[in-house]
mmCIF file of C-alpha atoms in Angstrom:
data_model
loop_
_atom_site.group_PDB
_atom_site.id
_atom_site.type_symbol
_atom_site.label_atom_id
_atom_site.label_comp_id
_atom_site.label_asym_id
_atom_site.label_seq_id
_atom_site.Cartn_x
_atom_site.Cartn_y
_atom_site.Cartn_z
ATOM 1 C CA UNK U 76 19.243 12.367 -21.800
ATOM 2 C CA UNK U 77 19.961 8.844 -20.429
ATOM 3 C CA UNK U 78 22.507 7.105 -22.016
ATOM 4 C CA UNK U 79 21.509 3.950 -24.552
ATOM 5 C CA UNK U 80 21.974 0.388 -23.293
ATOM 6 C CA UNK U 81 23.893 -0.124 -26.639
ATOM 7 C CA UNK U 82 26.353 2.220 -26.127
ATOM 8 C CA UNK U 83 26.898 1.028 -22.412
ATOM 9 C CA UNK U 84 27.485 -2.195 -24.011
ATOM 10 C CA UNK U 85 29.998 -0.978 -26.553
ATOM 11 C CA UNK U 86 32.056 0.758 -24.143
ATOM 12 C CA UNK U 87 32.847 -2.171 -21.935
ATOM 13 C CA UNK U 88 34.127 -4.306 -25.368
ATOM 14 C CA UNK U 89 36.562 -1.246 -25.815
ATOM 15 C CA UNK U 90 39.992 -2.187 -23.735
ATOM 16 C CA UNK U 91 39.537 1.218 -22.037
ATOM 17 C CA UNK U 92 35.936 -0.126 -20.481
ATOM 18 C CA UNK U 93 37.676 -3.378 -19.648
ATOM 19 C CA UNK U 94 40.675 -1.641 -17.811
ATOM 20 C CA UNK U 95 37.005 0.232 -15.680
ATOM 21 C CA UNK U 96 35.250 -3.165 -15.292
ATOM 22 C CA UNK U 97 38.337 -4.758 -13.765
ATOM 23 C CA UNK U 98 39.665 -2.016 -11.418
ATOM 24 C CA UNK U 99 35.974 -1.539 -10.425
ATOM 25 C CA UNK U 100 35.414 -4.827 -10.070
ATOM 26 C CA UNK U 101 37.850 -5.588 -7.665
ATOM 27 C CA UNK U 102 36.548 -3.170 -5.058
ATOM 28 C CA UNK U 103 32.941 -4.452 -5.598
ATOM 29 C CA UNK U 104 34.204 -8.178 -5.033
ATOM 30 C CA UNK U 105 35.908 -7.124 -1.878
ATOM 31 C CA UNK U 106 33.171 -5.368 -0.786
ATOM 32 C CA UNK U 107 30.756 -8.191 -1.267
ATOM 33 C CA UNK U 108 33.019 -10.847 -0.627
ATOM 34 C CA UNK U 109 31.115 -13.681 0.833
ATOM 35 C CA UNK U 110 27.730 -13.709 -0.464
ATOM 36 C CA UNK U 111 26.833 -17.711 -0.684
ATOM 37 C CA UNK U 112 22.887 -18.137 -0.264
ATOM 38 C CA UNK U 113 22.017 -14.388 -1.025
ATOM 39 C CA UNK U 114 19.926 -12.470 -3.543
ATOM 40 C CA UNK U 115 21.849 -10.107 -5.251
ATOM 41 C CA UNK U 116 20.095 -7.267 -7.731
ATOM 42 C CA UNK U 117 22.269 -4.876 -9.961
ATOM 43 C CA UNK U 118 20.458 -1.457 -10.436
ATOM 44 C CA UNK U 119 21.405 0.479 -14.105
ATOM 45 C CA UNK U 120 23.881 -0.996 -16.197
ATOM 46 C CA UNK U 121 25.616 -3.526 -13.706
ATOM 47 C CA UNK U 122 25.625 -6.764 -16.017
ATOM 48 C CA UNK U 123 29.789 -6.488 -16.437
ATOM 49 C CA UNK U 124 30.014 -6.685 -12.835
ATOM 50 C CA UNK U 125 27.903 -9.452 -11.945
ATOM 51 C CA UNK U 126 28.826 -12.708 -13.522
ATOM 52 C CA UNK U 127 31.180 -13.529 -10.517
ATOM 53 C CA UNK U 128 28.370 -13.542 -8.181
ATOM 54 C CA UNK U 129 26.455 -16.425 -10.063
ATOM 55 C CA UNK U 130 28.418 -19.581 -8.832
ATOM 56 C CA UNK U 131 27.687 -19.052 -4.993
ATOM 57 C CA UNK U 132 24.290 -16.533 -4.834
ATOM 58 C CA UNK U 133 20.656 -17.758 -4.198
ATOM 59 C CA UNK U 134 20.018 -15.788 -7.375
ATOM 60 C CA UNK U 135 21.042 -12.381 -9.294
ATOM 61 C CA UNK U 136 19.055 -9.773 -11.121
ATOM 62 C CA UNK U 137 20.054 -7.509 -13.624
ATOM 63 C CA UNK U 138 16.737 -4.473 -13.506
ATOM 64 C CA UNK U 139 17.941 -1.498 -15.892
ATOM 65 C CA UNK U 140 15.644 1.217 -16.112
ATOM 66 C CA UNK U 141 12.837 1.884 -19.222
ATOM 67 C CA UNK U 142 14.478 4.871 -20.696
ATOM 68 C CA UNK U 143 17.928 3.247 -21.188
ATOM 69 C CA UNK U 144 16.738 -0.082 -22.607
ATOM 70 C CA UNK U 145 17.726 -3.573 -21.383
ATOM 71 C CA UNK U 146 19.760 -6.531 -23.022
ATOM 72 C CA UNK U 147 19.548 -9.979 -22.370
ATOM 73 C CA UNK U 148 21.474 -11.174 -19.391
ATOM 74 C CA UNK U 149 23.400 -13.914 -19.143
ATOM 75 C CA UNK U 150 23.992 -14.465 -22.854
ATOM 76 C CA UNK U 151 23.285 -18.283 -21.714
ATOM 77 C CA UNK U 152 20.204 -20.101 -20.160
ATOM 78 C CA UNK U 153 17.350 -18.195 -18.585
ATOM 79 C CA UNK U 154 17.133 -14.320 -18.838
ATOM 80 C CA UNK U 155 17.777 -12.782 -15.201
ATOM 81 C CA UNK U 156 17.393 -9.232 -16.789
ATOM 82 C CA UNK U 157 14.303 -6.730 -16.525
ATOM 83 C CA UNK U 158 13.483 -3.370 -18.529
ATOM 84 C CA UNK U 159 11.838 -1.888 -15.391
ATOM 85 C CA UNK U 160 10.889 1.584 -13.780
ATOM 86 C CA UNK U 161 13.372 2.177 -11.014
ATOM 87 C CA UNK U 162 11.152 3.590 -8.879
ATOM 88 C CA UNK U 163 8.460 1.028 -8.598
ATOM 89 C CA UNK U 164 10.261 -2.323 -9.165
ATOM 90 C CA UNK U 165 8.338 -5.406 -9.468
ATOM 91 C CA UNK U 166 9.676 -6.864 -6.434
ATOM 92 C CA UNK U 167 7.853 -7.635 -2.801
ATOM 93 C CA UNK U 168 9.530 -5.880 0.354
ATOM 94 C CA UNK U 169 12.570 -6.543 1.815
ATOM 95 C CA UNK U 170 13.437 -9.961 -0.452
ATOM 96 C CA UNK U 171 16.913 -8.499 -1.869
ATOM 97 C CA UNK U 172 20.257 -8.846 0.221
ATOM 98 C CA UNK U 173 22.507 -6.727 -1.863
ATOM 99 C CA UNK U 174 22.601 -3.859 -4.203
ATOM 100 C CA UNK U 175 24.695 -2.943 -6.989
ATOM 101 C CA UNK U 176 23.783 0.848 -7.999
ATOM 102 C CA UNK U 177 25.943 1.339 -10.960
ATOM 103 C CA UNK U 178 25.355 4.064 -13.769
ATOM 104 C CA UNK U 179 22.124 4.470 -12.392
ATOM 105 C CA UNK U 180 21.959 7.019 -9.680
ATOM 106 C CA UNK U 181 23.548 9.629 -11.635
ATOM 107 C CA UNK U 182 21.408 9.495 -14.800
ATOM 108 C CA UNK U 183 17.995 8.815 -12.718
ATOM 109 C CA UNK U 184 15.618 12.287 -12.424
ATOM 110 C CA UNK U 185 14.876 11.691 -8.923
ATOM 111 C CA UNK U 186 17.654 9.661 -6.575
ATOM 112 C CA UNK U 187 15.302 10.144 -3.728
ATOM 113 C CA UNK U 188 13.167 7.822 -4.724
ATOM 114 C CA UNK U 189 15.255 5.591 -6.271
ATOM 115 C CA UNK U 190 16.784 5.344 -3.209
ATOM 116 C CA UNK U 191 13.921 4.715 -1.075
ATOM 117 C CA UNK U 192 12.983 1.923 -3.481
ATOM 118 C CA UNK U 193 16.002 0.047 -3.045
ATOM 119 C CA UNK U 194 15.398 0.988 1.027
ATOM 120 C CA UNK U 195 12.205 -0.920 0.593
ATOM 121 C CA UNK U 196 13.130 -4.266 -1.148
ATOM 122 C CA UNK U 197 15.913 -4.634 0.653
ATOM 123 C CA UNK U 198 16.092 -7.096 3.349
ATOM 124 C CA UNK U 199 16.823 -5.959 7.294
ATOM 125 C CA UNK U 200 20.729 -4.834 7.319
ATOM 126 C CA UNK U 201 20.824 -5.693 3.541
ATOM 127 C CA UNK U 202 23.861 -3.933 1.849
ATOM 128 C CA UNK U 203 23.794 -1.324 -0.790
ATOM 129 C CA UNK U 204 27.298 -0.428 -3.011
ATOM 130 C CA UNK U 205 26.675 2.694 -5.079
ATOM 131 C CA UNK U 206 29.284 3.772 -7.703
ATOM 132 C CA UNK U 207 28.651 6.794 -9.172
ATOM 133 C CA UNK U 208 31.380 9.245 -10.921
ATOM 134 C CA UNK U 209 33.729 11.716 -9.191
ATOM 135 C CA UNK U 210 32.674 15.535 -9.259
ATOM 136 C CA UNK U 211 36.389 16.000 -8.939
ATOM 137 C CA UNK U 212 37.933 13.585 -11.351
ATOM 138 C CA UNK U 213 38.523 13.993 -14.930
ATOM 139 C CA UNK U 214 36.138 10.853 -16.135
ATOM 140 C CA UNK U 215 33.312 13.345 -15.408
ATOM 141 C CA UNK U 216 34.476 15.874 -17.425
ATOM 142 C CA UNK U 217 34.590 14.065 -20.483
ATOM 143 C CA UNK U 218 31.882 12.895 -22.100
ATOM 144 C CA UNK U 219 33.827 9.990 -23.918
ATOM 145 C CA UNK U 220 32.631 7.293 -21.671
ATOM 146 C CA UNK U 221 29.585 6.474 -20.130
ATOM 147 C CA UNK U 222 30.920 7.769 -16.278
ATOM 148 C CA UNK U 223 31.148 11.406 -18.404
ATOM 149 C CA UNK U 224 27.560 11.873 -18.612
ATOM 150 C CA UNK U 225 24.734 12.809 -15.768
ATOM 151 C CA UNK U 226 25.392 14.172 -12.343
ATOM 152 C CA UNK U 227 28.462 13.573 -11.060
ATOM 153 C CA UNK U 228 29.267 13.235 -6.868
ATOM 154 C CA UNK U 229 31.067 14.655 -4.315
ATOM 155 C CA UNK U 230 31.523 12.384 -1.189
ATOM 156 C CA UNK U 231 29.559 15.045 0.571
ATOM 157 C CA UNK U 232 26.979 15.061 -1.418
ATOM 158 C CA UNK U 233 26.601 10.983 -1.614
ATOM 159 C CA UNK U 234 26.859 11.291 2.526
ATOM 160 C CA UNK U 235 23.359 13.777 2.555
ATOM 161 C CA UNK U 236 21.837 11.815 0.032
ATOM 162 C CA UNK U 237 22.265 8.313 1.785
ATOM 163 C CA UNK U 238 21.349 9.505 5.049
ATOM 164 C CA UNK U 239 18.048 11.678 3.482
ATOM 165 C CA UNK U 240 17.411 8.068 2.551
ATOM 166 C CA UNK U 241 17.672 6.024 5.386
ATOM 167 C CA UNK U 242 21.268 4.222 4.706
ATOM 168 C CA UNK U 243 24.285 4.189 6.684
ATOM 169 C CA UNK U 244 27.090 4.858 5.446
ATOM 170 C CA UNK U 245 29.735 2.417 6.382
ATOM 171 C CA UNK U 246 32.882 2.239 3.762
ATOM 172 C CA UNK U 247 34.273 4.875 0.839
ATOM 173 C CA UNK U 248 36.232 3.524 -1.614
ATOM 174 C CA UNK U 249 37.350 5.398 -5.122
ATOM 175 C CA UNK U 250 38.327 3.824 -8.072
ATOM 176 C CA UNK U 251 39.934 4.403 -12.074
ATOM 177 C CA UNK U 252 42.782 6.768 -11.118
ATOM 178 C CA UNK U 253 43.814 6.579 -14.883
ATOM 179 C CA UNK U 254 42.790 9.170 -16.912
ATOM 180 C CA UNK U 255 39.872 8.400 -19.678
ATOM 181 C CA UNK U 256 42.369 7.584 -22.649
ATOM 182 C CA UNK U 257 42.550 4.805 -25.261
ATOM 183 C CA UNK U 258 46.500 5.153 -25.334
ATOM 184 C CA UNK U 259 48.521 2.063 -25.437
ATOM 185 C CA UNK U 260 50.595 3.271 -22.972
ATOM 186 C CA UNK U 261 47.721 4.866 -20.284
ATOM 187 C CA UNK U 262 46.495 1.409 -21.072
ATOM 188 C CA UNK U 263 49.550 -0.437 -19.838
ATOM 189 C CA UNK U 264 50.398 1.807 -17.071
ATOM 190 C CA UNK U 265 47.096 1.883 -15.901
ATOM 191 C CA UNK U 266 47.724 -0.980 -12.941
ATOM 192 C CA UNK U 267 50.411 0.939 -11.290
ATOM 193 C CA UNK U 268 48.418 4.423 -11.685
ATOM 194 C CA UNK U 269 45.688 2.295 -9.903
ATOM 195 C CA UNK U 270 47.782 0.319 -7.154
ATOM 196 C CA UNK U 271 49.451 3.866 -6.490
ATOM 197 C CA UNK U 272 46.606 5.933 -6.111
ATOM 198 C CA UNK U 273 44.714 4.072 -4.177
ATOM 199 C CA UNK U 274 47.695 3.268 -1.694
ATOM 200 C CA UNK U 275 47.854 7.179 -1.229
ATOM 201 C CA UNK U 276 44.325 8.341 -1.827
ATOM 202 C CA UNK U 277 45.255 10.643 -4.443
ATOM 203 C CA UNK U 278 42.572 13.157 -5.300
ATOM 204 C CA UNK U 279 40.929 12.721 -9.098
ATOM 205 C CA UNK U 280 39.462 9.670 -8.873
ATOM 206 C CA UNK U 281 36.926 8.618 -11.677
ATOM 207 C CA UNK U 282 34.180 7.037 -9.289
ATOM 208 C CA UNK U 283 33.531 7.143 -5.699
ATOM 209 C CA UNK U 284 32.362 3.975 -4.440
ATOM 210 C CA UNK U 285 30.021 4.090 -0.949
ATOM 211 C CA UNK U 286 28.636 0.917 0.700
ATOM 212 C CA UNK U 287 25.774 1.368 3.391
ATOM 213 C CA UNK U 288 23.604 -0.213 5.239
ATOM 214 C CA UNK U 289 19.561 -0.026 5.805
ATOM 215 C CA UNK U 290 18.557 1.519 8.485
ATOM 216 C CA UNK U 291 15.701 -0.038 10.364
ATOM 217 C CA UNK U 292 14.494 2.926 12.544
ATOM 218 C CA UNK U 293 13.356 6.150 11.122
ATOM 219 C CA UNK U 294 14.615 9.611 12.723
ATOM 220 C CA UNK U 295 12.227 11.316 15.059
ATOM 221 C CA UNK U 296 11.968 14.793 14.488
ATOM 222 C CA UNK U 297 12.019 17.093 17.694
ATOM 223 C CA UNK U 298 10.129 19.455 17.663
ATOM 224 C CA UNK U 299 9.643 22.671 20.071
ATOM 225 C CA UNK U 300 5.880 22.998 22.073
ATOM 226 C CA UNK U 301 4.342 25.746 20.725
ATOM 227 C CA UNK U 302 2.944 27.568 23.938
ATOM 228 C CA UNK U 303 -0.701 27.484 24.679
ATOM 229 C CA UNK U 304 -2.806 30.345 24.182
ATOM 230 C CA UNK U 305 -4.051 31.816 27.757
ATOM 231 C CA UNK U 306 -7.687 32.475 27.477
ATOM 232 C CA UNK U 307 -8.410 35.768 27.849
ATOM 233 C CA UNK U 308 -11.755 37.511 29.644
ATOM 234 C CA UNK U 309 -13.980 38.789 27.556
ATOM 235 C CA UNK U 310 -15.537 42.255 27.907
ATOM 236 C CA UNK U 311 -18.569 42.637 29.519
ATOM 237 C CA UNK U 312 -21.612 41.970 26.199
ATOM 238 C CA UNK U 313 -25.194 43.213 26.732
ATOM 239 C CA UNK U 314 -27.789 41.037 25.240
ATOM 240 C CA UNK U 315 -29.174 42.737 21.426
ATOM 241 C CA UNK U 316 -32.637 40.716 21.998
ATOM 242 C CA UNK U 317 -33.949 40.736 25.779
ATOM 243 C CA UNK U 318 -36.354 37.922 25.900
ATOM 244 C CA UNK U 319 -39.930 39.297 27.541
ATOM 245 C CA UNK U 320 -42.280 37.325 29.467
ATOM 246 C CA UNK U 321 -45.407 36.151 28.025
ATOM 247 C CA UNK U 322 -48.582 38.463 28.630
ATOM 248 C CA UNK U 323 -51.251 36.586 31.199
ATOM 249 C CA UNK U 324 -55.150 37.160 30.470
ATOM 250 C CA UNK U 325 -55.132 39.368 33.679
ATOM 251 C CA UNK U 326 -52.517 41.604 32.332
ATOM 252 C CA UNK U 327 -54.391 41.615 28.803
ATOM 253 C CA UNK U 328 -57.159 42.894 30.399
ATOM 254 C CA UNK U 329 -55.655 45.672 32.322
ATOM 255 C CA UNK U 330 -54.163 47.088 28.921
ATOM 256 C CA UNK U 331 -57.113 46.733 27.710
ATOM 257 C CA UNK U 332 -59.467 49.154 29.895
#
């Protein structure tokens, strides 16, 4: 069952989902780093990560899909946010520069086409950064934040799916070494637990983070020549029907007498 927008929204005023937003929003700024004069769209729940990018974009979207609900987005002036299917997104092709996939791709029913969606409204060499949770790290085994619920990734598993898809895979990145806990003190050591695991690339990670790139050629498929049939000769037929000449009034005669 997808999760509700509300609760999405509750978890990031909790200090635990502001210690996420932060250490998750550092990769994502580094990763889009300069993006002055581009459109940028945030796929799911990606509204806590995207108020940076207002000041210098050409414009930012918020799209969150029907069955989890939408909110209004930014709480001031005009509404960029859309309750929209993710699959068929009111959008013409290739218009967007950048994609933010967050807590989307592992509660969608079918990533394959969420991910040929994005393909298609995305401009040529437009950028996609996917977060998704960590089959291996202990935020996907509990479901006491929104990262515990859906399908969870492996990196091998993100690789096949971008490259079923058409992306390239260019960067991997993982993020929220701290475990899932509303202690004080996970809370306050949660900066070194960060800086340290991601000096050393610990294993159990929360969320693996993947940024690729559109592809703009499509795989040809080889595939072997089947070899042709040699005709055959056919036995020798005999005729069923033998055609007969027609009679002449001589002949007609003769049977006659």
């Amino acid at each position: 069952m997808p999760l509700d927008v509300v609760d999405l929204r509750s978890f990031y005023t909790t200090p635990l989902g502001s210690a996420a937003r932060r250490f998750i929003g550092q990769v994502i700024r580094q990763r889009f780093a300069n993006c002055c004069g581009q459109s940028i769209l945030g796929v799911g729940y990606a509204t806590p990560y995207l108020e940076p990018f207002r000041a210098d974009s050409l414009r930012v979207l918020a799209f969150m899909p029907a069955e989890q609900g939408v909110v209004n987005w930014p709480s001031s002036g005009l509404s960029s946010s859309a309750l929209v299917s993710p699959t068929m997104m009111p959008l013409p092709d290739a218009c967007i520069d950048r994609v933010l996939l967050i807590h989307a791709l592992e509660l969608t029913e079918h990533p394959r086409e969420l991910m040929a969606e994005i393909w298609r409204i995305l401009t040529p060499g437009g950028r996609i950064l996917a977060v998704t949770p960590s089959r291996t790290g202990l935020w996907a085994r509990l479901d006491t934040t929104p990262f515990g619920h859906g399908q969870p990734y492996s990196r091998g598993q993100l690789r096949d799916l971008m490259r079923v898809t058409l992306f390239s895979p260019t960067r991997w990145t993982e993020a929220l070494y701290m475990p899932p806990f509303q202690s004080r003190l996970v809370l306050r050591g949660a900066p070194m637990l960060e800086r340290i695991g991601a000096s050393l690339s610990l294993p159990g990670a929360g969320v693996q983070i993947v940024e690729a790139t559109k592809q703009l050629y499509r795989p040809v498929i080889l595939r072997q020549a089947m070899p042709q049939a040699i005709p055959q000769a056919l036995p020798g037929l005999r005729p069923v029907l033998v055609p007969q000449a027609a009679r002449t009034e001589k002949t007609s005669k003769a049977i006659v007498q």
